[in-house]
Short mmCIF file of C-alpha atoms and ligand atoms in Angstrom, two decimals:
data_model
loop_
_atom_site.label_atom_id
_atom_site.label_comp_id
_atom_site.label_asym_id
_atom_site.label_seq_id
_atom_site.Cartn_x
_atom_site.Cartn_y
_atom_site.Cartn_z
CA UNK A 1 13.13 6.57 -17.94
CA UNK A 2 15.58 3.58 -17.54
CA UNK A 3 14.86 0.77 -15.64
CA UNK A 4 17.10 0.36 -12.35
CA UNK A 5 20.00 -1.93 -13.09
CA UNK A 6 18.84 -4.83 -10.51
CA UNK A 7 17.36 -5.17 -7.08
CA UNK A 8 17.80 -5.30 -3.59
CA UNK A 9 16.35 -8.39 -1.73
CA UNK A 10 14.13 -8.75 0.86
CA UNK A 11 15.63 -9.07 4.91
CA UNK A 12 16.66 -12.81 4.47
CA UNK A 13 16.30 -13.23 8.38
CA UNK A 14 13.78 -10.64 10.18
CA UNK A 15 14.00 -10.52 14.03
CA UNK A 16 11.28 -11.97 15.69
CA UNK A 17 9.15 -8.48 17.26
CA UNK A 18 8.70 -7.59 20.25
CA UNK A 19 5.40 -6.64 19.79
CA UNK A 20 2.44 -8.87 19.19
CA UNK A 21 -0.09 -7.85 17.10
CA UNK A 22 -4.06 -8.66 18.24
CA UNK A 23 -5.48 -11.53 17.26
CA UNK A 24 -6.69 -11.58 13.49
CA UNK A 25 -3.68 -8.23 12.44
CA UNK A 26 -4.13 -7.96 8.65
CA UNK A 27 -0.70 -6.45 6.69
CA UNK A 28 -2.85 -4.25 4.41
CA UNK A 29 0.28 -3.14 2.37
CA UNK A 30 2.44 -6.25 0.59
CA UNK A 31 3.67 -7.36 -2.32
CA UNK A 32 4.30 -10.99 -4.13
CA UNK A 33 6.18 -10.83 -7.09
CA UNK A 34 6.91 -13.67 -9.35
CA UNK A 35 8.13 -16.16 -9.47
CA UNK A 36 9.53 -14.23 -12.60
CA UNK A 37 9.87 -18.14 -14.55
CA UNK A 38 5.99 -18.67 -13.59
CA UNK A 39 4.69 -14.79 -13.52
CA UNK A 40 7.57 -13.07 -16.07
CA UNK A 41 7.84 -8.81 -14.91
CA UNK A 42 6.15 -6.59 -17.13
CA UNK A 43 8.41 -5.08 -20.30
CA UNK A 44 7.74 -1.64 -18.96
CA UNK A 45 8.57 -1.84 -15.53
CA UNK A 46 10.95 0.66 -14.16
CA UNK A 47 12.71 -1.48 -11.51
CA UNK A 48 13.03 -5.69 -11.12
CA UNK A 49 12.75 -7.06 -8.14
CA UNK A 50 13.75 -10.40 -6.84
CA UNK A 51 11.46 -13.10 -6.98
CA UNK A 52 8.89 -12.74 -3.46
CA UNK A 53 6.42 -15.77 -4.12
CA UNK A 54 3.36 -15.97 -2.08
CA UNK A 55 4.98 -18.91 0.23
CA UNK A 56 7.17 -16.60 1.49
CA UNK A 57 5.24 -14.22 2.09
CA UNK A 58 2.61 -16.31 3.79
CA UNK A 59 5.57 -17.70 6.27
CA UNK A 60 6.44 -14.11 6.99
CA UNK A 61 2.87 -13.24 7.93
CA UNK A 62 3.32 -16.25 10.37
CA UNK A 63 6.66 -15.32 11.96
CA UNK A 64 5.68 -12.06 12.34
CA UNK A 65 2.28 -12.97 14.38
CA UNK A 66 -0.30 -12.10 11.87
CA UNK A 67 -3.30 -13.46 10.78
CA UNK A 68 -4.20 -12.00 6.79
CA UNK A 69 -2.29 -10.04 4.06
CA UNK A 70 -3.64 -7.56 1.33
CA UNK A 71 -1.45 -8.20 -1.03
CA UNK A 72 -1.09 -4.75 -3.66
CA UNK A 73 -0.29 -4.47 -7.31
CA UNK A 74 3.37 -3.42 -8.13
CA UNK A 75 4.23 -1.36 -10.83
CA UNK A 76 6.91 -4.14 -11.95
CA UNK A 77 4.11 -6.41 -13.00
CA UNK A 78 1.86 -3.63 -14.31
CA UNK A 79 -1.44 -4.59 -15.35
CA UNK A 80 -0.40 -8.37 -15.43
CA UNK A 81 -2.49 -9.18 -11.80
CA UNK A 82 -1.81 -13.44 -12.36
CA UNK A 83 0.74 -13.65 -9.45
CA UNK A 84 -1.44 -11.44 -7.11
CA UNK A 85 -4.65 -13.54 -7.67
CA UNK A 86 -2.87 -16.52 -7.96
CA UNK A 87 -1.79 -15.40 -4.21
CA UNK A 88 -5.33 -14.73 -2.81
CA UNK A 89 -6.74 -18.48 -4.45
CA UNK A 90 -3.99 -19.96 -2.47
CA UNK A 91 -4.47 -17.99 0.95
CA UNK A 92 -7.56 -19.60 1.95
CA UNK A 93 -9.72 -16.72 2.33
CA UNK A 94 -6.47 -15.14 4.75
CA UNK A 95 -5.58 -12.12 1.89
CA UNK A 96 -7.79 -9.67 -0.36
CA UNK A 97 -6.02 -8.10 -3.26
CA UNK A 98 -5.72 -4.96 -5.23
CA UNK A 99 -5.24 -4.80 -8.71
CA UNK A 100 -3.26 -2.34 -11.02
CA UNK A 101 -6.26 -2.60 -14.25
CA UNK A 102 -6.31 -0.22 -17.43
CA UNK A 103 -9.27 0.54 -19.49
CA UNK A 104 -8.77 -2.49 -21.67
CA UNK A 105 -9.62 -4.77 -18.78
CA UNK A 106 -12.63 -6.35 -19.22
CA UNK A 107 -15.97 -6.65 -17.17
CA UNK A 108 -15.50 -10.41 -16.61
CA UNK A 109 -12.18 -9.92 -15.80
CA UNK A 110 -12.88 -7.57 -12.95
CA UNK A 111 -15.64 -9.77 -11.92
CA UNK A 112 -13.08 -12.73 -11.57
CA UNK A 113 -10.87 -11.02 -9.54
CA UNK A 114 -13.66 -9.63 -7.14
CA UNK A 115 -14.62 -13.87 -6.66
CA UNK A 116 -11.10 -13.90 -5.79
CA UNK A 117 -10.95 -11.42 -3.01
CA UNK A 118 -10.07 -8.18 -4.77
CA UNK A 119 -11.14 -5.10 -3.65
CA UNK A 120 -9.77 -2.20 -5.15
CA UNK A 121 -7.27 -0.83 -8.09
CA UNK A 122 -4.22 1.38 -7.59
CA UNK A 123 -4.04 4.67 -9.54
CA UNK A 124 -0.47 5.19 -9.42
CA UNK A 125 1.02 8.69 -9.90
CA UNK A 126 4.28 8.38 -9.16
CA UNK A 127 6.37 9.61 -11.90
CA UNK A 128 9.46 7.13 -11.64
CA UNK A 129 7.20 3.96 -11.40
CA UNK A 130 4.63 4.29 -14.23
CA UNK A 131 3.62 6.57 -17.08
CA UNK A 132 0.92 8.84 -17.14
CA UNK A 133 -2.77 7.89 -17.57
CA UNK A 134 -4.90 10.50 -18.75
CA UNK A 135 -7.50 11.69 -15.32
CA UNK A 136 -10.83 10.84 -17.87
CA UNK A 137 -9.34 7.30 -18.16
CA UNK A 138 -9.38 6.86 -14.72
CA UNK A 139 -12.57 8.69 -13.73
CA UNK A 140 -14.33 5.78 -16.01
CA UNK A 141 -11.95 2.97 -14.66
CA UNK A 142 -13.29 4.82 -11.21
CA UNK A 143 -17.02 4.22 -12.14
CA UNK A 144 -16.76 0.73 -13.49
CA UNK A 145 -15.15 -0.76 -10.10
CA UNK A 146 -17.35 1.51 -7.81
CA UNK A 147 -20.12 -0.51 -9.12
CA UNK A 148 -18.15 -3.52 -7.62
CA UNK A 149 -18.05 -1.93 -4.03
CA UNK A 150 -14.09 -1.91 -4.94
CA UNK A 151 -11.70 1.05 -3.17
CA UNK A 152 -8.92 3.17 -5.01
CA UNK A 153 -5.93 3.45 -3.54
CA UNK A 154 -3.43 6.15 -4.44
CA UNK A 155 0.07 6.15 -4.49
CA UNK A 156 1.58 9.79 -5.32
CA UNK A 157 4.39 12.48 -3.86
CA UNK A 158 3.09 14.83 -0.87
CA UNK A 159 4.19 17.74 -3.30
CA UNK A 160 1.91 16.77 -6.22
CA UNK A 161 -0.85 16.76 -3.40
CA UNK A 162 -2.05 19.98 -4.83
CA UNK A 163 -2.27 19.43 -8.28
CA UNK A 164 -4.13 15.66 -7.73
CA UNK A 165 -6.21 16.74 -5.23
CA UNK A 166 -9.45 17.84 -7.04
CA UNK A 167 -9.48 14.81 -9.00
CA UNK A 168 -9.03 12.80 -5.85
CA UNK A 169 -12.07 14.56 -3.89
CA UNK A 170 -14.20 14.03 -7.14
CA UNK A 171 -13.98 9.83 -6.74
CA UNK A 172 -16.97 8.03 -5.82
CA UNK A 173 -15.53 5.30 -3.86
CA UNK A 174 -13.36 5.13 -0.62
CA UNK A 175 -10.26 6.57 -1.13
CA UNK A 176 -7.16 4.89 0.51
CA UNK A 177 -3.88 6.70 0.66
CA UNK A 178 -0.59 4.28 0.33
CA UNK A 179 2.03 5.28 2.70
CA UNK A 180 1.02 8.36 4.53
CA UNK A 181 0.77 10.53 1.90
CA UNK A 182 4.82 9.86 1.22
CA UNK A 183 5.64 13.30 3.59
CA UNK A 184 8.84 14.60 3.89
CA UNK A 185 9.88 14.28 7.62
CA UNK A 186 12.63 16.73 7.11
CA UNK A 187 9.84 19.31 7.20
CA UNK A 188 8.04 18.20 9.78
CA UNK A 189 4.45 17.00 10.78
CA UNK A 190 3.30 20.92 10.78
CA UNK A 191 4.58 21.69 7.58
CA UNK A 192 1.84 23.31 5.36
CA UNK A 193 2.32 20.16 2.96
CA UNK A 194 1.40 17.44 5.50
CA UNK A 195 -1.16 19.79 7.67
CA UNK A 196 -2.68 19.98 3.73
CA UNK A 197 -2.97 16.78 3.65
CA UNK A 198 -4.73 16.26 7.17
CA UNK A 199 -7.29 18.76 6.10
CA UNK A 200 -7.86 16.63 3.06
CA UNK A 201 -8.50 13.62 5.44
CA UNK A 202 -10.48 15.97 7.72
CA UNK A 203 -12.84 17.06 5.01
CA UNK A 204 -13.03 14.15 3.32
CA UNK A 205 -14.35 10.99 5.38
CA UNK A 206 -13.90 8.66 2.61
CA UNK A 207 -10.22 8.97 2.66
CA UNK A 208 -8.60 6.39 4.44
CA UNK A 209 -4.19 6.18 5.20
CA UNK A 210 -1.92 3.70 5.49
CA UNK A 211 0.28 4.45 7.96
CA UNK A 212 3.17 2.63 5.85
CA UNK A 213 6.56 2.68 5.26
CA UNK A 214 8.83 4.89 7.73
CA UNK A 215 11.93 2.93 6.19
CA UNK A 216 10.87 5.33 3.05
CA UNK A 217 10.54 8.28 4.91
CA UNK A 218 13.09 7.64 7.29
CA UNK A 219 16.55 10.08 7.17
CA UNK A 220 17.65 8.44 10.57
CA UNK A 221 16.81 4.54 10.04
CA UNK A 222 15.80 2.63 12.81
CA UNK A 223 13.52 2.78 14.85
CA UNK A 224 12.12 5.22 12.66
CA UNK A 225 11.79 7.90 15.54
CA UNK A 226 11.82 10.73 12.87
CA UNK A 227 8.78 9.11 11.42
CA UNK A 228 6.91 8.38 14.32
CA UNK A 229 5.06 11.84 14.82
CA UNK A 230 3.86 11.46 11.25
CA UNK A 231 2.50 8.01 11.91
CA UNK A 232 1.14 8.84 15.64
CA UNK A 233 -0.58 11.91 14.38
CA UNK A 234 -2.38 9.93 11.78
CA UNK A 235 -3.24 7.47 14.05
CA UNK A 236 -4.58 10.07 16.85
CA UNK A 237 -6.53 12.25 14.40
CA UNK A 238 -7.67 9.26 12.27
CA UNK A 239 -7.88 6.12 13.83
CA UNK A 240 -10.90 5.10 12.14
CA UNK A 241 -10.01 5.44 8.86
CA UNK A 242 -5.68 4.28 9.56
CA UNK A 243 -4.59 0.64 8.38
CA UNK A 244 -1.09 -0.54 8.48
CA UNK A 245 1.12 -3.05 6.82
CA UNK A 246 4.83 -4.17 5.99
CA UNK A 247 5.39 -3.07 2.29
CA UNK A 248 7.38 -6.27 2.27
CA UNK A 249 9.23 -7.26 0.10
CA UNK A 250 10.04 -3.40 -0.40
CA UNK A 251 10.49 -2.96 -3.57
CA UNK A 252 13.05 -0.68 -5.13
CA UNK A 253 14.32 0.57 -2.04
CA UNK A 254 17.75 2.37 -2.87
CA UNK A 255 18.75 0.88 0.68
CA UNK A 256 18.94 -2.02 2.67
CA UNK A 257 15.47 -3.76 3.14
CA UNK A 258 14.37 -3.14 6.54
CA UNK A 259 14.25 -6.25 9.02
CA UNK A 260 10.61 -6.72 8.81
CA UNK A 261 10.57 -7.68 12.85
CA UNK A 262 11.78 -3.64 13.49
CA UNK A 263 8.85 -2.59 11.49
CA UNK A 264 6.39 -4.19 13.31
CA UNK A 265 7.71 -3.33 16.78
CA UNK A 266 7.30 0.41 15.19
CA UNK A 267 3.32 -0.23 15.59
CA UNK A 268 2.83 0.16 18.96
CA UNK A 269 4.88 3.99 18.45
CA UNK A 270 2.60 5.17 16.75
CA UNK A 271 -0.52 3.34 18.56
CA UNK A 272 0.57 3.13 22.00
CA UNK A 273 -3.33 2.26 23.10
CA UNK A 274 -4.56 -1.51 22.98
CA UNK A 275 -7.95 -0.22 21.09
CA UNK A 276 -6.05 2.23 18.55
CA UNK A 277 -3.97 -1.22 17.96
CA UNK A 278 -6.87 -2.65 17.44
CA UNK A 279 -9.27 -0.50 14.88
CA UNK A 280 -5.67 -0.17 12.79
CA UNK A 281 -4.42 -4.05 12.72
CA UNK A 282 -7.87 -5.76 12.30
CA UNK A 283 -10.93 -3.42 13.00
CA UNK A 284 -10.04 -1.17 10.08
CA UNK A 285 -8.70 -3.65 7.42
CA UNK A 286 -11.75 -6.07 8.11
CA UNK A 287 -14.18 -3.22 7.49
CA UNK A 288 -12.38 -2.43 4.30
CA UNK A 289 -11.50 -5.92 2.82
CA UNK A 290 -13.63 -8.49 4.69
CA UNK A 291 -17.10 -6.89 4.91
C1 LIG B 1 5.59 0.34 -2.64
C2 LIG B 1 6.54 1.30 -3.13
C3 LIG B 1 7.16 1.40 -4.33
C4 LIG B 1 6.89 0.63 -5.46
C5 LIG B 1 5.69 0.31 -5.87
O1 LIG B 1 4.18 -0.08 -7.56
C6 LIG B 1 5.36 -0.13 -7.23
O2 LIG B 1 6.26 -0.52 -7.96
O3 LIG B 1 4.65 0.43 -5.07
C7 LIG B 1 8.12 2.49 -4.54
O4 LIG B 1 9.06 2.32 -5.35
O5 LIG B 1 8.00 3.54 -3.88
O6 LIG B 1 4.47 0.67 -2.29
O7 LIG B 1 5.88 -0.83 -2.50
#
């Protein structure tokens, strides 16, 4: 597949939001990437982004009133995690990563990253991002980090749900599902596809969502009101097991970023209740990264 031609940057000056998170709101879903002259992008990515160092990111989770990050593995630095940990040494305890690992990674390796505040590895399914890994390769990368106490989170398209989902239910660790399970809000939160997916979460009580990303789902833009039934039925149905974060810097969006400000003052749309605020912005994300 080729790699897209360039990138599109990051909001250069969010809005500040209306809305103001609980004390202690972790962004469970970011990114740092680069600097590329410090932490060069892998040879095999499929998009480059621009450069999001952690500084930035760090005054973003300031402006926009929160407290930690968990800061995910792109695909555009593969299994290269130097700018991610180099990230969580420099937070101060204030962000827990996850890594992107293959089978060559050793068991030193993973234990230096869990001493710096990883916590899980991203199986990533999406066909555009990364090439396929063969299931058995991650059913033993599965087993080695359980051992840890480490998560996998899962990236993949709500129409491969069916295909993946057998493989997902047969993981021994918590499960945690980037980006609502990517649905497609054309169809609507009653769609077989999505209400598939609910039943998955219902079954399942190791699967966790992030209720991520309606400037990815979105066909109207902001504020996201197509999306917010998705996100407010996840929240309602799962509130336990729902975290929430930015995605910043967004990464190969074929739009405009999204001012970062909008997306936060989408929280309280899909979690009108102070305590459903609460278990998503710090409750849940403490449970999962901080216990
Ligand atoms: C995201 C979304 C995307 C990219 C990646 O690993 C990645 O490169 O996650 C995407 O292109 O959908 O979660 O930031």
């Amino acid at each position: 597949m080729p790699m897209s031609p360039g990138y599109i940057p990051f909001h250069p000056n969010p809005s500040k939001p209306k809305y103001k998170p609980p004390a202690g709101a972790v962004d469970a879903h970011c990114h740092v990437f680069g600097p590329e002259s410090k932490f060069p992008y892998a040879a095999e990515r499929k998009y480059t982004p621009c450069d999001a160092p952690k500084e930035k990111l760090f005054a973003l989770r300031d402006f926009l009133g929160f407290d930690k990050n968990v800061i995910v593995q792109a695909s555009c630095h593969s299994r290269d995690n130097r700018a991610m940990v180099d990230a969580l040494d420099a937070s101060k305890g204030r962000a827990k990563g996850v890594a992107f690992v293959g089978e060559e990674v050793t068991d030193d390796s993973l234990k230096g990253m869990n001493r710096a505040g990883v916590r899980g590895v991203r199986f990533n399914f999406i066909k555009r991002l990364v090439e396929f890994t063969p299931r058995d390769v991650l059913q033993r990368l599965a087993a080695r980090v359980h051992k840890l106490g480490w998560h996998i989170v899962v990236y993949f398209e709500m129409p491969d749900l069916p295909e993946l989902e057998d493989f997902f239910t047969a993981l021994p660790t918590i499960v945690v599902v980037d980006h609502m399970g990517t649905p497609d809000v054309k169809k609507g939160v009653d769609h077989p596809e999505n209400q598939r997916f609910h039943k998955l979460l219902d079954k399942h009580k190791n699967f966790w969502v992030k209720a991520t990303c309606p400037e990815r789902m979105s066909v109207a833009g902001p504020p996201y009101d197509d999306v917010v039934p998705f996100g407010r039925a996840l929240v309602e149905r799962f509130g336990d097991r729902v975290i929430w974060g930015t995605d910043w810097p967004h990464p190969n969006m074929k739009r405009a970023a999204p001012d970062d400000g909008l997306l936060v003052d989408y929280i309280p749309r899909i979690a009108p209740a102070a305590a459903a605020q609460q278990a998503m912005l710090v409750d849940n994300p403490m449970r999962l990264y901080w216990s």
